[in-house]
mmCIF file of C-alpha atoms in Angstrom:
data_model
loop_
_atom_site.group_PDB
_atom_site.id
_atom_site.type_symbol
_atom_site.label_atom_id
_atom_site.label_comp_id
_atom_site.label_asym_id
_atom_site.label_seq_id
_atom_site.Cartn_x
_atom_site.Cartn_y
_atom_site.Cartn_z
ATOM 1 C CA HIS A 18 114.811 54.858 114.745
ATOM 2 C CA ALA A 19 115.012 56.133 110.844
ATOM 3 C CA THR A 20 117.186 54.720 108.925
ATOM 4 C CA ASN A 21 118.336 57.775 105.500
ATOM 5 C CA PHE A 22 118.632 57.600 102.300
ATOM 6 C CA CYS A 23 120.238 61.374 101.147
ATOM 7 C CA GLY A 24 120.798 61.037 97.192
ATOM 8 C CA ASP A 25 119.024 61.469 93.782
ATOM 9 C CA ILE A 26 115.838 58.891 93.794
ATOM 10 C CA THR A 27 116.314 57.231 89.834
ATOM 11 C CA LYS A 28 119.929 56.427 91.883
ATOM 12 C CA LEU A 29 118.343 53.957 94.421
ATOM 13 C CA HIS A 30 118.240 50.754 93.209
ATOM 14 C CA GLU A 31 115.821 47.816 94.675
ATOM 15 C CA SER A 32 118.537 45.771 96.733
ATOM 16 C CA GLU A 33 119.914 48.730 98.203
ATOM 17 C CA LEU A 34 116.018 50.407 99.242
ATOM 18 C CA LEU A 35 115.130 46.729 100.086
ATOM 19 C CA GLU A 36 118.479 46.104 101.921
ATOM 20 C CA LEU A 37 117.787 49.476 104.158
ATOM 21 C CA LEU A 38 114.010 47.770 104.884
ATOM 22 C CA LYS A 39 115.712 44.845 106.496
ATOM 23 C CA GLY A 40 112.749 43.281 106.357
ATOM 24 C CA GLN A 41 110.369 45.104 107.412
ATOM 25 C CA GLU A 42 106.724 45.797 106.648
ATOM 26 C CA VAL A 43 106.083 49.110 105.235
ATOM 27 C CA HIS A 44 102.935 50.844 106.298
ATOM 28 C CA VAL A 45 103.013 53.776 103.832
ATOM 29 C CA VAL A 46 105.065 55.629 101.307
ATOM 30 C CA VAL A 47 104.345 58.692 101.733
ATOM 31 C CA GLY A 48 105.723 61.514 98.840
ATOM 32 C CA GLY A 49 105.457 65.144 96.970
ATOM 33 C CA PRO A 50 106.175 64.454 93.538
ATOM 34 C CA PRO A 51 106.991 67.822 92.274
ATOM 35 C CA CYS A 52 104.488 69.795 91.070
ATOM 36 C CA GLN A 53 105.735 72.268 89.068
ATOM 37 C CA GLY A 54 104.127 70.696 85.979
ATOM 38 C CA PHE A 55 100.795 70.594 88.224
ATOM 39 C CA SER A 56 101.440 74.421 89.949
ATOM 40 C CA THR A 57 98.023 76.841 88.405
ATOM 41 C CA VAL A 58 101.486 79.524 89.542
ATOM 42 C CA GLY A 59 103.429 78.605 87.732
ATOM 43 C CA ARG A 60 103.975 77.609 83.491
ATOM 44 C CA GLY A 61 101.631 74.927 84.705
ATOM 45 C CA ASN A 62 103.040 72.412 81.625
ATOM 46 C CA PRO A 63 101.941 68.659 82.480
ATOM 47 C CA LYS A 64 103.863 67.543 80.141
ATOM 48 C CA ASP A 65 107.128 69.036 82.023
ATOM 49 C CA LYS A 66 109.659 66.621 82.471
ATOM 50 C CA ARG A 67 109.384 66.540 86.757
ATOM 51 C CA ASN A 68 106.167 65.425 86.447
ATOM 52 C CA SER A 69 107.669 61.375 85.616
ATOM 53 C CA LEU A 70 109.519 61.219 89.115
ATOM 54 C CA PHE A 71 105.440 60.642 89.824
ATOM 55 C CA LEU A 72 106.965 56.802 88.208
ATOM 56 C CA GLN A 73 109.400 56.695 90.551
ATOM 57 C CA PHE A 74 106.913 57.327 93.784
ATOM 58 C CA LEU A 75 105.312 54.051 91.446
ATOM 59 C CA ARG A 76 108.623 51.848 91.467
ATOM 60 C CA VAL A 77 108.587 52.215 95.163
ATOM 61 C CA VAL A 78 105.228 51.288 95.861
ATOM 62 C CA LYS A 79 105.595 48.545 93.516
ATOM 63 C CA ILE A 80 109.046 47.744 95.623
ATOM 64 C CA THR A 81 107.612 47.711 98.951
ATOM 65 C CA LYS A 82 103.717 46.977 98.664
ATOM 66 C CA PRO A 83 102.634 49.449 101.697
ATOM 67 C CA TYR A 84 99.424 49.395 103.082
ATOM 68 C CA TYR A 85 99.108 52.548 101.918
ATOM 69 C CA VAL A 86 99.960 55.727 99.783
ATOM 70 C CA CYS A 87 99.912 59.421 100.758
ATOM 71 C CA ILE A 88 100.725 61.255 97.919
ATOM 72 C CA GLU A 89 100.587 65.507 98.407
ATOM 73 C CA ASN A 90 100.045 68.113 95.550
ATOM 74 C CA VAL A 91 99.018 71.498 94.774
ATOM 75 C CA THR A 92 95.310 71.850 94.113
ATOM 76 C CA GLY A 93 96.473 72.164 90.316
ATOM 77 C CA LEU A 94 96.616 68.535 90.627
ATOM 78 C CA LEU A 95 92.546 68.404 89.892
ATOM 79 C CA ALA A 96 92.618 71.550 87.152
ATOM 80 C CA LYS A 97 90.711 70.393 83.850
ATOM 81 C CA LYS A 98 94.296 70.256 81.822
ATOM 82 C CA ASN A 99 95.218 67.736 84.325
ATOM 83 C CA GLU A 100 92.897 65.448 84.046
ATOM 84 C CA GLN A 101 95.141 62.575 82.420
ATOM 85 C CA THR A 102 97.116 62.962 84.463
ATOM 86 C CA LEU A 103 95.829 62.483 87.524
ATOM 87 C CA LEU A 104 93.170 59.344 85.352
ATOM 88 C CA SER A 105 96.559 57.936 84.593
ATOM 89 C CA ILE A 106 97.003 58.499 88.801
ATOM 90 C CA PHE A 107 94.175 56.140 89.762
ATOM 91 C CA LYS A 108 94.364 53.397 87.027
ATOM 92 C CA GLU A 109 98.344 53.294 87.356
ATOM 93 C CA PHE A 110 97.574 52.389 91.554
ATOM 94 C CA SER A 111 94.145 50.363 90.145
ATOM 95 C CA LYS A 112 96.216 48.269 89.011
ATOM 96 C CA LEU A 113 98.451 47.511 92.143
ATOM 97 C CA GLY A 114 95.299 46.729 93.816
ATOM 98 C CA TYR A 115 94.962 50.433 95.351
ATOM 99 C CA ASN A 116 91.964 51.909 96.132
ATOM 100 C CA LEU A 117 92.101 56.449 95.524
ATOM 101 C CA GLU A 118 91.239 59.152 96.717
ATOM 102 C CA ALA A 119 91.409 62.218 96.215
ATOM 103 C CA LYS A 120 90.832 65.544 98.199
ATOM 104 C CA VAL A 121 91.515 69.329 98.560
ATOM 105 C CA LEU A 122 93.064 70.174 102.134
ATOM 106 C CA GLU A 123 92.822 73.236 103.778
ATOM 107 C CA SER A 124 95.934 74.018 106.151
ATOM 108 C CA GLN A 125 93.668 76.100 109.089
ATOM 109 C CA LYS A 126 91.490 73.473 109.284
ATOM 110 C CA TYR A 127 93.496 71.753 111.018
ATOM 111 C CA GLY A 128 95.651 73.901 113.772
ATOM 112 C CA VAL A 129 98.808 75.605 111.665
ATOM 113 C CA PRO A 130 98.301 79.393 111.885
ATOM 114 C CA GLU A 131 97.662 79.370 107.479
ATOM 115 C CA LYS A 132 96.089 79.353 104.722
ATOM 116 C CA ARG A 133 97.672 76.710 102.529
ATOM 117 C CA LYS A 134 95.117 74.753 100.315
ATOM 118 C CA ARG A 135 96.740 71.266 98.944
ATOM 119 C CA THR A 136 95.581 68.382 97.482
ATOM 120 C CA ILE A 137 96.228 65.383 98.998
ATOM 121 C CA ILE A 138 95.901 61.258 97.244
ATOM 122 C CA ILE A 139 95.038 58.131 99.547
ATOM 123 C CA GLY A 140 95.150 54.655 99.154
ATOM 124 C CA SER A 141 94.556 51.705 100.349
ATOM 125 C CA ARG A 142 94.841 48.225 99.373
ATOM 126 C CA ILE A 143 92.647 46.967 102.481
ATOM 127 C CA ASN A 144 90.247 49.156 103.264
ATOM 128 C CA GLU A 145 87.326 49.556 101.120
ATOM 129 C CA GLN A 146 87.053 53.241 102.454
ATOM 130 C CA ILE A 147 89.582 55.899 102.556
ATOM 131 C CA GLN A 148 89.426 57.572 105.896
ATOM 132 C CA PHE A 149 90.783 61.727 105.632
ATOM 133 C CA PRO A 150 90.969 63.425 108.520
ATOM 134 C CA LEU A 151 88.238 65.938 110.188
ATOM 135 C CA CYS A 152 88.772 69.174 110.509
ATOM 136 C CA THR A 153 89.854 70.899 114.044
ATOM 137 C CA HIS A 154 89.282 74.243 113.170
ATOM 138 C CA ASP A 155 88.191 77.595 111.851
ATOM 139 C CA THR A 156 84.995 75.257 111.556
ATOM 140 C CA LEU A 157 81.730 73.890 113.373
ATOM 141 C CA VAL A 158 82.982 70.941 115.777
ATOM 142 C CA GLY A 159 79.274 69.754 117.129
ATOM 143 C CA GLN A 160 77.642 73.276 117.740
ATOM 144 C CA SER A 161 81.123 75.066 118.464
ATOM 145 C CA PHE A 162 82.867 76.978 115.905
ATOM 146 C CA ILE A 163 86.147 76.807 116.562
ATOM 147 C CA PRO A 164 88.432 79.351 114.941
ATOM 148 C CA ALA A 165 91.635 79.492 112.916
ATOM 149 C CA LEU A 166 95.350 79.932 114.845
ATOM 150 C CA THR A 167 96.320 83.469 113.836
ATOM 151 C CA ILE A 168 99.509 84.886 113.223
ATOM 152 C CA GLY A 169 99.390 86.689 116.356
ATOM 153 C CA GLU A 170 99.225 83.482 118.515
ATOM 154 C CA ALA A 171 101.914 81.799 116.576
ATOM 155 C CA PHE A 172 104.395 85.066 117.420
ATOM 156 C CA LYS A 173 103.466 84.974 120.784
ATOM 157 C CA LYS A 174 105.057 81.383 121.240
ATOM 158 C CA ILE A 175 108.129 82.861 119.667
ATOM 159 C CA GLU A 176 108.588 85.713 122.336
ATOM 160 C CA LEU A 177 107.631 83.435 125.514
ATOM 161 C CA LEU A 178 110.564 81.109 124.011
ATOM 162 C CA GLY A 179 113.394 84.460 124.512
ATOM 163 C CA LYS A 180 116.591 84.003 123.485
ATOM 164 C CA LYS A 181 116.404 80.089 123.823
ATOM 165 C CA VAL A 182 114.460 80.426 119.853
ATOM 166 C CA LYS A 183 116.752 78.964 117.023
ATOM 167 C CA ASN A 184 116.746 81.037 113.675
ATOM 168 C CA HIS A 185 114.719 83.864 114.945
ATOM 169 C CA SER A 186 117.544 86.519 113.783
ATOM 170 C CA LYS A 187 115.768 90.538 113.497
ATOM 171 C CA GLU A 188 119.508 91.213 111.741
ATOM 172 C CA ASP A 189 118.913 88.711 108.736
ATOM 173 C CA ALA A 190 115.559 90.474 108.229
ATOM 174 C CA GLN A 191 116.149 93.789 107.764
ATOM 175 C CA ILE A 192 115.481 94.975 104.435
ATOM 176 C CA SER A 193 118.667 96.331 102.929
ATOM 177 C CA ASN A 194 116.983 98.728 100.371
ATOM 178 C CA ASP A 195 116.596 102.249 101.051
ATOM 179 C CA LEU A 196 113.034 103.207 98.824
ATOM 180 C CA ASP A 197 111.959 99.574 100.158
ATOM 181 C CA LEU A 198 112.108 100.957 103.253
ATOM 182 C CA LYS A 199 110.392 104.148 102.717
ATOM 183 C CA ARG A 200 107.458 102.096 100.912
ATOM 184 C CA ILE A 201 106.779 99.327 103.996
ATOM 185 C CA LYS A 202 106.819 102.233 106.883
ATOM 186 C CA ARG A 203 103.665 103.737 104.805
ATOM 187 C CA ILE A 204 101.457 100.371 104.866
ATOM 188 C CA PRO A 205 99.490 99.628 107.691
ATOM 189 C CA GLU A 206 99.891 96.222 109.100
ATOM 190 C CA GLY A 207 96.972 93.759 107.055
ATOM 191 C CA ARG A 208 97.391 96.161 103.795
ATOM 192 C CA GLY A 209 100.145 95.907 100.845
ATOM 193 C CA ILE A 210 99.790 96.932 97.087
ATOM 194 C CA ARG A 211 97.958 94.756 94.262
ATOM 195 C CA TYR A 212 95.617 97.824 92.494
ATOM 196 C CA GLU A 213 96.478 101.017 91.833
ATOM 197 C CA ARG A 214 93.833 102.558 94.108
ATOM 198 C CA ASP A 215 96.372 100.763 96.944
ATOM 199 C CA GLU A 216 99.437 102.330 95.429
ATOM 200 C CA ASN A 217 97.553 105.850 95.418
ATOM 201 C CA GLU A 218 96.046 104.847 98.707
ATOM 202 C CA PHE A 219 99.858 104.475 100.834
ATOM 203 C CA LEU A 220 102.649 106.100 98.705
ATOM 204 C CA SER A 221 102.944 109.266 97.940
ATOM 205 C CA LYS A 222 104.646 110.353 94.799
ATOM 206 C CA SER A 223 108.357 110.517 94.852
ATOM 207 C CA LEU A 224 107.317 106.193 96.514
ATOM 208 C CA LYS A 225 105.051 105.637 93.460
ATOM 209 C CA LEU A 226 106.749 102.083 92.013
ATOM 210 C CA GLY A 227 106.219 103.668 88.727
ATOM 211 C CA VAL A 228 104.538 100.717 87.003
ATOM 212 C CA ASN A 229 101.418 100.796 83.850
ATOM 213 C CA TRP A 230 98.724 99.059 86.032
ATOM 214 C CA GLN A 231 96.357 99.690 81.825
ATOM 215 C CA GLU A 232 99.327 97.683 80.644
ATOM 216 C CA LEU A 233 99.112 94.408 83.149
ATOM 217 C CA PRO A 234 97.049 91.797 82.821
ATOM 218 C CA GLU A 235 93.329 92.652 85.254
ATOM 219 C CA ASN A 236 95.061 95.600 85.661
ATOM 220 C CA ARG A 237 96.354 94.152 88.136
ATOM 221 C CA PHE A 238 99.887 92.468 90.634
ATOM 222 C CA ARG A 239 99.214 88.981 90.121
ATOM 223 C CA GLN A 240 100.288 89.116 94.049
ATOM 224 C CA THR A 241 100.573 91.478 96.671
ATOM 225 C CA LYS A 242 103.699 93.566 97.235
ATOM 226 C CA TYR A 243 104.911 94.995 100.080
ATOM 227 C CA HIS A 244 102.477 92.605 101.853
ATOM 228 C CA ARG A 245 101.965 93.235 105.606
ATOM 229 C CA LEU A 246 100.516 90.651 107.160
ATOM 230 C CA ASP A 247 97.587 90.392 109.242
ATOM 231 C CA SER A 248 98.638 89.177 113.024
ATOM 232 C CA LYS A 249 94.132 88.824 113.691
ATOM 233 C CA ARG A 250 94.724 86.706 110.650
ATOM 234 C CA PRO A 251 96.117 83.196 109.759
ATOM 235 C CA GLY A 252 99.035 84.326 107.183
ATOM 236 C CA PRO A 253 98.528 82.753 103.659
ATOM 237 C CA THR A 254 100.495 80.624 101.904
ATOM 238 C CA MET A 255 104.633 80.939 102.458
ATOM 239 C CA MET A 256 106.302 80.835 99.995
ATOM 240 C CA THR A 257 109.854 79.441 99.037
ATOM 241 C CA HIS A 258 111.820 83.236 99.568
ATOM 242 C CA ARG A 259 111.095 85.797 102.356
ATOM 243 C CA HIS A 260 110.936 89.121 99.855
ATOM 244 C CA ASN A 261 107.007 87.788 99.667
ATOM 245 C CA TYR A 262 105.871 89.314 103.158
ATOM 246 C CA TYR A 263 106.673 91.907 105.815
ATOM 247 C CA HIS A 264 106.295 91.829 109.574
ATOM 248 C CA PRO A 265 102.681 92.388 110.632
ATOM 249 C CA THR A 266 104.024 96.007 112.792
ATOM 250 C CA GLU A 267 107.490 96.187 112.266
ATOM 251 C CA ASN A 268 109.591 97.131 109.017
ATOM 252 C CA ARG A 269 111.530 94.315 107.763
ATOM 253 C CA TYR A 270 110.592 90.942 106.187
ATOM 254 C CA LEU A 271 109.629 87.628 108.599
ATOM 255 C CA THR A 272 112.418 86.143 110.367
ATOM 256 C CA VAL A 273 112.371 82.358 109.432
ATOM 257 C CA ARG A 274 111.942 81.189 112.590
ATOM 258 C CA GLU A 275 107.970 83.156 112.312
ATOM 259 C CA ALA A 276 107.532 81.961 109.022
ATOM 260 C CA ALA A 277 108.056 78.111 110.652
ATOM 261 C CA SER A 278 105.967 78.878 112.285
ATOM 262 C CA ILE A 279 103.198 80.043 110.135
ATOM 263 C CA GLN A 280 103.592 76.570 108.658
ATOM 264 C CA SER A 281 102.917 75.031 112.944
ATOM 265 C CA PHE A 282 106.639 73.782 112.465
ATOM 266 C CA PRO A 283 107.608 72.877 116.360
ATOM 267 C CA GLU A 284 110.186 76.019 117.812
ATOM 268 C CA GLN A 285 112.385 72.745 118.610
ATOM 269 C CA PHE A 286 112.842 72.117 115.054
ATOM 270 C CA GLU A 287 116.446 73.681 113.600
ATOM 271 C CA PHE A 288 116.864 74.721 109.683
ATOM 272 C CA LEU A 289 119.966 74.993 108.763
ATOM 273 C CA GLY A 290 122.534 76.124 105.778
ATOM 274 C CA SER A 291 121.885 79.514 103.936
ATOM 275 C CA ILE A 292 118.652 82.113 104.194
ATOM 276 C CA SER A 293 117.198 81.500 101.250
ATOM 277 C CA SER A 294 118.205 78.047 102.252
ATOM 278 C CA GLN A 295 115.892 77.274 105.288
ATOM 279 C CA TRP A 296 113.249 79.717 102.974
ATOM 280 C CA ARG A 297 113.169 76.593 100.636
ATOM 281 C CA GLN A 298 112.852 73.663 103.534
ATOM 282 C CA ILE A 299 110.029 76.443 104.955
ATOM 283 C CA GLY A 300 107.835 76.575 101.499
ATOM 284 C CA ASN A 301 107.717 73.257 100.344
ATOM 285 C CA ALA A 302 107.529 71.585 103.733
ATOM 286 C CA VAL A 303 104.061 69.705 104.356
ATOM 287 C CA PRO A 304 102.367 72.465 107.099
ATOM 288 C CA PRO A 305 103.670 69.764 109.950
ATOM 289 C CA LEU A 306 100.174 69.477 111.680
ATOM 290 C CA MET A 307 97.776 68.970 108.196
ATOM 291 C CA ALA A 308 100.623 65.813 107.821
ATOM 292 C CA LYS A 309 99.541 65.017 111.262
ATOM 293 C CA ALA A 310 96.313 65.165 111.142
ATOM 294 C CA ILE A 311 96.254 62.785 108.297
ATOM 295 C CA GLY A 312 98.830 60.301 110.335
ATOM 296 C CA LYS A 313 95.822 60.315 112.271
ATOM 297 C CA ALA A 314 93.616 59.023 109.218
ATOM 298 C CA LEU A 315 95.937 56.636 108.031
ATOM 299 C CA ILE A 316 95.798 55.064 111.272
ATOM 300 C CA GLN A 317 92.603 55.553 112.326
ATOM 301 C CA MET A 318 91.809 52.898 108.917
ATOM 302 C CA PHE A 319 94.868 50.247 110.228
ATOM 303 C CA LYS A 320 92.646 49.627 113.262
ATOM 304 C CA GLN A 321 89.934 49.812 111.210
ATOM 305 C CA ALA A 322 91.429 47.554 108.986
ATOM 306 C CA THR A 323 93.036 44.870 111.262
ATOM 307 C CA GLY A 324 91.040 44.991 114.078
ATOM 308 C CA THR A 325 88.033 42.733 114.675
ATOM 309 C CA LYS A 326 87.240 39.344 112.443
ATOM 310 C CA SER A 327 84.815 40.897 110.486
ATOM 311 C CA GLN A 328 87.610 43.532 109.133
ATOM 312 C CA LYS A 329 90.429 40.894 108.833
ATOM 313 C CA MET A 330 93.655 42.535 106.946
ATOM 314 C CA ARG A 331 92.655 41.147 102.880
ATOM 315 C CA LYS A 332 94.375 42.674 99.655
ATOM 316 C CA LEU A 333 91.744 44.965 97.827
ATOM 317 C CA SER A 334 90.836 42.960 94.386
ATOM 318 C CA LYS A 335 92.221 44.395 90.989
ATOM 319 C CA ARG A 336 89.145 46.326 89.969
ATOM 320 C CA PRO A 337 88.914 49.791 87.677
ATOM 321 C CA GLN A 338 88.937 52.814 89.147
ATOM 322 C CA SER A 339 86.426 55.089 87.877
ATOM 323 C CA ASN A 340 87.483 57.103 84.927
ATOM 324 C CA ASP A 341 84.882 59.960 86.344
ATOM 325 C CA ILE A 342 87.324 62.583 86.906
ATOM 326 C CA GLN A 343 84.951 65.480 86.152
ATOM 327 C CA GLY A 344 83.254 64.367 88.870
ATOM 328 C CA LEU A 345 85.956 63.224 91.444
ATOM 329 C CA ARG A 346 87.242 67.366 90.577
ATOM 330 C CA LYS A 347 83.492 68.656 92.025
ATOM 331 C CA THR A 348 83.821 66.400 95.004
ATOM 332 C CA ALA A 349 87.474 66.933 96.019
ATOM 333 C CA PHE A 350 86.203 70.738 96.534
ATOM 334 C CA LYS A 351 82.818 70.403 97.587
ATOM 335 C CA TYR A 352 84.267 68.762 100.343
ATOM 336 C CA ILE A 353 87.013 70.832 101.503
ATOM 337 C CA ASP A 354 85.149 72.354 104.496
ATOM 338 C CA GLY A 355 86.188 69.033 106.034
ATOM 339 C CA SER A 356 83.113 68.254 107.576
ATOM 340 C CA LYS A 357 82.060 64.927 106.123
ATOM 341 C CA GLN A 358 84.924 62.503 104.683
ATOM 342 C CA LEU A 359 84.779 61.186 100.679
#
């Protein structure tokens, strides 16, 4: 049974939060403070006011005193321009007695048919060592290489459900613009237009995009346009709107269900609201299977901290965190293959 508070976190006062908890101990506080200020895709402004919501996350941790904290953010959090931000995060949690580590995880390594990198920070006040989930796919496990799941495999599950599947309206996924429709018909599976050579290869003169390639930064689009997905590979990062990607073989956008399956949402999970709202829910989410792997790692840590007399649960001393953020960044990316733990 879950108790929900749906509203502005700044208006969730301590008394109301404690009332909702009803005296229960809190094992973990999980969140993804807004990442626009850290993002390498957007303006990447470290002074973005939305970053201050991290302080709200910290406030909830101070009130609830969980055993663990888990923060999700974009890989840009580890960029050099955000050095002081990252250092502040570690120092603030150190004051509260938490031992923190950061790592970049790739979703396709946890059974998700999507390539999505995210920075995950895990903190504990009852463990000396932080554990991250070991990879199960797209990596060597023992002596065997387990390939990542593909878009084709994800879509196959949708087909097996037949008419029972939800959020799978192909009618809503049709391309209304005639010019766009003519262009996508020329694009083969797994391809798109990012460079001038792509435009010349796929589009006739009457269908050209009308851009001056020499005036574009690096003479290319920042993101591929008219991008047909490849059914034989994991998908790219699902964005928050449907116009980024097209079906591998059909001349249309993806349905909400297809995008959700690439994000590893279970087929029975139903999305509500407008089509644009449903896409935002998908694009902003942590892939459920990656989240599940992180959850299992937290459970394992908890068992280790409480399972034996020699490892009794205790509060760590308020020791200072390392100031070597540059070293932290290198380490976080060094172990991206998941074959080792930080």
